[in-house]
Coordinates of C-alpha atoms and ligand atoms in Angstrom, one line a residue:
M1 CA 0.0 -0.2 0.2
P2 CA 1.3 3.5 -0.8
N3 CA 2.2 5.7 2.0
I4 CA -0.3 7.8 3.6
I5 CA 2.2 10.6 4.2
K6 CA 5.6 11.0 2.4
T7 CA 8.1 13.6 3.0
R8 CA 11.5 14.1 1.1
N9 CA 13.8 16.6 2.3
L10 CA 11.4 18.6 3.8
T11 CA 12.9 22.1 4.9
Y12 CA 10.9 25.1 6.3
E13 CA 12.7 28.3 7.1
Y14 CA 11.0 31.2 9.1
I15 CA 12.0 34.6 8.2
R16 CA 12.6 36.7 11.2
R17 CA 11.9 40.4 10.8
D18 CA 12.2 43.3 13.3
E19 CA 9.7 46.1 13.7
E20 CA 10.5 47.8 10.8
G21 CA 9.9 44.8 8.9
N22 CA 13.8 44.4 8.1
V23 CA 15.0 40.7 7.8
E24 CA 16.8 40.0 10.9
G25 CA 17.6 36.4 10.3
I26 CA 16.3 33.1 9.2
T27 CA 15.3 30.2 11.4
T28 CA 15.3 26.7 9.9
A29 CA 12.5 24.9 11.7
V30 CA 12.5 21.8 9.8
D31 CA 15.6 20.5 8.3
H32 CA 15.8 18.1 5.5
V33 CA 13.4 15.6 7.0
S34 CA 12.3 12.5 5.0
L35 CA 9.4 10.7 6.3
D36 CA 7.5 7.7 5.6
I37 CA 4.0 6.9 7.1
R38 CA 1.9 3.7 6.4
P39 CA -1.8 3.9 6.3
G40 CA -3.1 2.8 9.8
E41 CA 0.1 3.6 11.6
F42 CA 0.1 5.5 15.1
I43 CA 3.3 7.9 15.2
A44 CA 4.1 9.7 18.1
I45 CA 6.3 12.5 17.8
L46 CA 8.3 13.9 20.7
G47 CA 10.7 16.8 21.1
H48 CA 11.6 20.0 23.3
N49 CA 10.3 23.3 22.8
G50 CA 11.2 24.7 19.5
S51 CA 12.4 21.3 17.8
G52 CA 10.2 21.8 14.9
K53 CA 7.0 19.6 15.8
S54 CA 4.4 22.2 15.0
T55 CA 6.0 23.4 11.6
L56 CA 6.4 19.8 10.4
A57 CA 2.6 18.9 11.5
K58 CA 1.5 22.1 9.6
H59 CA 2.8 20.9 6.4
I60 CA 0.9 17.5 6.5
N61 CA -2.0 19.8 6.6
A62 CA -0.8 21.9 3.9
I63 CA -1.2 24.9 6.3
L64 CA 2.6 25.8 5.5
N65 CA 4.2 24.8 2.3
P66 CA 8.0 23.6 2.1
T67 CA 10.8 26.2 1.6
E68 CA 12.6 23.2 0.1
G69 CA 11.7 19.4 -0.3
T70 CA 8.1 17.9 -0.8
V71 CA 5.5 16.6 1.1
W72 CA 2.7 14.2 -0.1
V73 CA -0.6 13.3 1.6
D74 CA -2.0 10.4 0.2
G75 CA -0.1 10.7 -3.2
K76 CA -1.0 14.3 -3.5
D77 CA 1.9 17.1 -3.6
T78 CA 0.8 19.8 -0.7
S79 CA 2.2 22.5 -2.9
D80 CA -0.4 21.6 -5.6
E81 CA -3.2 24.6 -4.7
E82 CA -5.7 22.5 -6.4
A83 CA -5.3 19.7 -4.3
I84 CA -5.4 21.6 -0.9
W85 CA -9.1 20.7 0.0
D86 CA -8.6 17.0 -0.7
I87 CA -5.5 17.1 1.6
R88 CA -7.3 19.1 4.4
Q89 CA -10.0 16.3 4.1
T90 CA -7.7 13.6 4.0
A91 CA -5.6 14.9 6.9
G92 CA -7.4 16.6 9.7
M93 CA -5.9 18.6 12.5
V94 CA -6.4 18.9 16.1
F95 CA -4.5 21.8 18.1
Q96 CA -3.5 22.3 21.5
N97 CA -6.3 24.8 22.6
P98 CA -10.0 23.6 22.6
D99 CA -11.5 27.0 22.8
N100 CA -9.9 28.2 19.7
Q101 CA -11.4 25.1 17.6
I102 CA -15.1 25.2 18.8
I103 CA -17.3 27.6 17.1
G104 CA -20.8 26.1 17.4
Q105 CA -23.4 27.1 20.3
V106 CA -24.4 23.3 20.5
V107 CA -22.0 20.2 20.5
E108 CA -23.8 18.7 17.6
E109 CA -23.9 21.8 15.5
D110 CA -20.1 22.3 16.1
V111 CA -19.4 18.6 14.8
G112 CA -21.7 19.3 11.8
F113 CA -20.0 22.3 10.5
G114 CA -17.2 20.9 8.7
P115 CA -19.2 18.4 6.6
E116 CA -21.7 21.1 5.8
N117 CA -19.2 23.4 4.5
I118 CA -18.0 20.7 2.2
G119 CA -21.5 20.2 0.8
V120 CA -22.3 16.8 2.4
P121 CA -26.2 16.4 2.0
T122 CA -28.0 17.0 5.4
K123 CA -29.1 13.4 6.2
E124 CA -25.6 12.2 5.9
I125 CA -24.2 15.3 8.1
W126 CA -26.4 13.9 10.9
E127 CA -25.1 10.4 10.4
R128 CA -21.6 11.6 10.4
V129 CA -22.2 13.7 13.6
E130 CA -23.7 10.9 15.4
E131 CA -20.9 8.4 14.5
S132 CA -18.3 10.7 15.3
L133 CA -19.6 11.8 18.6
R134 CA -20.1 8.2 19.5
A135 CA -16.7 7.5 18.5
V136 CA -15.3 10.1 21.1
R137 CA -18.0 8.8 23.7
M138 CA -19.5 12.4 23.6
Y139 CA -22.7 11.5 22.0
A140 CA -24.6 11.9 25.3
Y141 CA -23.6 15.8 25.3
R142 CA -24.5 16.1 21.6
K143 CA -27.3 19.1 22.9
H144 CA -25.0 20.7 25.3
S145 CA -23.5 24.1 25.1
P146 CA -19.5 23.4 24.5
N147 CA -18.7 26.3 26.9
K148 CA -19.9 23.9 29.8
L149 CA -17.7 21.0 29.0
S150 CA -14.5 20.3 30.7
G151 CA -11.3 20.6 28.4
G152 CA -11.1 17.0 27.8
Q153 CA -14.7 16.8 26.4
K154 CA -14.1 19.8 24.5
Q155 CA -11.2 18.4 22.9
R156 CA -13.1 15.2 22.1
V157 CA -15.5 17.6 20.5
S158 CA -13.0 19.1 18.2
I159 CA -11.7 15.5 17.5
A160 CA -15.2 14.7 16.5
G161 CA -15.4 17.7 14.2
V162 CA -12.2 16.5 12.2
L163 CA -13.8 12.8 12.1
A164 CA -16.9 14.1 10.6
M165 CA -14.9 15.1 7.6
H166 CA -14.0 11.1 7.2
P167 CA -10.3 11.8 7.3
K168 CA -7.8 8.9 6.6
C169 CA -5.4 10.5 8.9
I170 CA -5.3 12.7 11.9
I171 CA -2.6 15.1 13.3
L172 CA -2.8 16.1 16.7
D173 CA -0.6 18.8 18.0
E174 CA -0.2 18.6 21.7
P175 CA -3.9 17.7 22.1
T176 CA -3.5 17.4 26.0
A177 CA -1.1 20.1 26.8
M178 CA -4.2 22.2 28.4
L179 CA -5.9 19.4 30.1
D180 CA -6.0 17.9 33.7
P181 CA -5.0 14.2 34.1
N182 CA -8.3 13.0 33.6
G183 CA -9.2 14.8 30.6
R184 CA -5.6 13.8 28.9
K185 CA -6.8 10.3 29.6
E186 CA -9.9 10.5 28.1
V187 CA -8.5 12.3 24.8
I188 CA -5.9 9.4 24.5
R189 CA -8.3 6.8 24.8
A190 CA -10.3 8.3 22.2
V191 CA -7.5 8.7 19.9
R192 CA -6.3 5.2 20.4
A193 CA -9.8 4.0 19.5
L194 CA -9.8 5.9 16.4
N195 CA -6.6 4.3 15.3
D196 CA -7.5 0.6 16.9
V197 CA -11.5 0.7 15.4
E198 CA -11.5 3.0 12.5
Q199 CA -7.9 2.3 11.4
I200 CA -7.2 6.1 11.0
T201 CA -3.6 6.8 10.7
V202 CA -2.6 9.0 14.0
I203 CA 0.2 11.3 14.1
L204 CA 0.3 12.3 18.0
I205 CA 2.6 15.1 19.0
T206 CA 3.0 15.3 22.7
H207 CA 5.5 15.8 25.5
Y208 CA 4.0 13.5 27.8
M209 CA 6.1 10.5 27.2
E210 CA 3.5 8.1 28.8
E211 CA 1.0 9.0 25.8
T212 CA 3.5 7.3 23.5
I213 CA 3.9 4.1 24.7
H214 CA 1.0 2.8 22.6
A215 CA 2.2 4.0 19.2
N216 CA 3.8 2.1 16.6
R217 CA 6.6 4.0 16.1
V218 CA 8.1 7.1 18.0
L219 CA 10.1 10.2 16.4
V220 CA 12.0 12.4 18.4
M221 CA 12.8 15.5 16.8
N222 CA 15.6 17.8 17.6
E223 CA 16.9 21.3 15.9
G224 CA 14.5 20.6 12.9
K225 CA 15.7 16.9 12.1
I226 CA 14.5 13.5 13.3
A227 CA 16.9 12.7 16.2
M228 CA 15.6 9.2 17.0
E229 CA 13.3 6.7 15.5
G230 CA 12.0 3.4 16.7
T231 CA 9.4 1.5 18.6
P232 CA 8.5 3.1 22.0
R233 CA 10.5 0.4 23.5
E234 CA 13.6 1.0 21.3
I235 CA 13.3 4.8 22.1
F236 CA 12.9 4.4 26.0
S237 CA 15.8 2.0 26.4
Q238 CA 18.1 5.2 25.5
V239 CA 17.6 6.9 28.6
E240 CA 21.0 9.0 28.5
R241 CA 20.2 10.0 24.7
L242 CA 16.9 11.2 25.5
K243 CA 18.2 13.2 28.6
E244 CA 20.8 14.7 26.0
L245 CA 17.9 15.7 23.9
R246 CA 16.1 17.2 26.8
L247 CA 13.1 14.9 27.4
D248 CA 11.8 13.6 30.4
V249 CA 11.7 9.8 30.3
P250 CA 8.6 7.9 31.9
Q251 CA 9.1 7.5 35.6
A252 CA 8.8 3.8 35.4
T253 CA 11.6 3.8 32.6
L254 CA 13.7 6.1 34.6
L255 CA 13.5 4.0 37.9
A256 CA 14.2 0.7 35.9
H257 CA 17.4 2.4 34.3
E258 CA 18.8 3.6 37.9
L259 CA 18.0 0.2 39.5
R260 CA 20.0 -1.5 36.2
G261 CA 22.8 1.2 37.2
R262 CA 22.8 -0.4 40.5
G263 CA 23.4 -4.1 39.1
L264 CA 19.9 -5.0 39.2
E265 CA 19.1 -7.3 36.1
L266 CA 16.4 -5.6 34.5
P267 CA 15.7 -5.7 30.7
A268 CA 16.1 -2.1 29.1
G269 CA 13.3 -0.3 27.8
I270 CA 10.8 -0.7 30.5
L271 CA 7.6 1.4 30.1
T272 CA 5.2 1.2 32.5
A273 CA 5.1 0.5 36.4
Q274 CA 3.4 -3.0 36.0
E275 CA 6.2 -4.1 33.6
L276 CA 8.6 -3.0 36.5
V277 CA 6.6 -4.6 39.0
D278 CA 6.7 -7.8 37.0
E279 CA 10.0 -7.8 36.2
I280 CA 11.5 -7.3 39.8
G281 CA 9.0 -10.0 41.0
K282 CA 10.8 -12.4 38.3
I283 CA 14.2 -11.4 40.1
S284 CA 12.9 -11.9 43.5
R285 CA 11.6 -15.3 42.6
K286 CA 15.0 -16.3 41.4
G287 CA 16.2 -15.5 44.9
N288 CA 18.3 -12.3 44.0
R289 CA 18.5 -9.8 46.4
I290 CA 16.8 -6.5 45.4
C291 CA 18.9 -4.0 47.2
P292 CA 22.9 -4.5 46.5
Ligands
ADP1 P1 7.8 22.9 18.5 O1 6.3 22.8 17.9 O2 8.5 21.7 18.5 O3 7.9 23.6 19.7 P2 7.8 25.0 16.3 O4 7.6 24.1 15.2 O5 6.9 25.6 16.9 O6 8.5 23.8 17.3 O7 9.4 25.9 16.1 C1 10.5 25.3 15.6 C2 11.2 26.6 15.6 O8 10.6 27.9 14.5 C3 11.5 27.4 16.9 O9 12.9 27.9 16.8 C4 10.6 28.7 16.7 O10 11.1 29.7 17.3 C5 10.6 29.2 15.2 N1 9.1 29.6 14.7 C6 7.9 28.9 15.0 N2 6.9 29.5 14.5 C7 7.6 30.6 14.0 C8 7.1 31.9 13.3 N3 5.7 32.0 13.2 N4 8.1 32.9 13.0 C9 9.2 32.7 13.4 N5 9.9 31.7 13.9 C10 8.8 30.5 14.2
MG2 MG1 4.8 23.0 19.0

């Protein structure tokens, strides 16, 4: 199957200007990135602030066009003006702040706006609204005012709005950054279901390591480049490298790493507290002493 997202030597430069509009300098935000994402993959993108994640994401939705290189979404070149609406329908985007994304007075209206704009017949709009709200478990709130919802609920409504466009791919740029732990869990659960149940390709940008452990692949960005790429386990077994890239490591991974440093025979790349507990259980059953 062809790649749903493909980039070759994608480079993007922001031109910085002073107050008079004179060019002060150039920031290379994305630097020769070549990426291949297959349909149905769940990709997580990590990287410290300013590493180029949002700039990369905006290319996949044709919000930005490359300074150099090419991006294809489902085979279409994003710099082709004629393909832009197709591209935006294929690859929907969810941003950090749910308050900037919801425009309707009632949840179901909000979710229906996108399909209405592209001329979907009324009967089908309502079908899409229902299925999208059910997919993010917000159907019970369809008659509510978005203002009264929690951050996590609002963000799930934003996701439903993108889903109603029947995208093949959804890009979420730090969708949980403004949410409390409970809201974060709700949103991540909804995103995982889209991938598992609907087979929608997911690109999740986050700075919460824990949110990446279910991804098929993790990409770590640094200075506009892909600095690391691998399964979550491959990535999180490289604790020192992650620290160099100024990333936090999941707590269970860090604890396992420190214990390994003290001579405890734990495998690399432990991701969750449960895995750590299980591995320590194995060691203690073998009769090893836990504390050196
Ligand atoms: P991230 O999402 O990983 O935090 P960004 O893609 O937002 O990274 O930013 C990458 C680099 O581009 C940073 O150095 C940032 O300061 C710069 N940048 C981002 N947006 C703009 C902009 N609108 N104008 C100028 N520079 C920008
Ligand atoms: Mg960003």
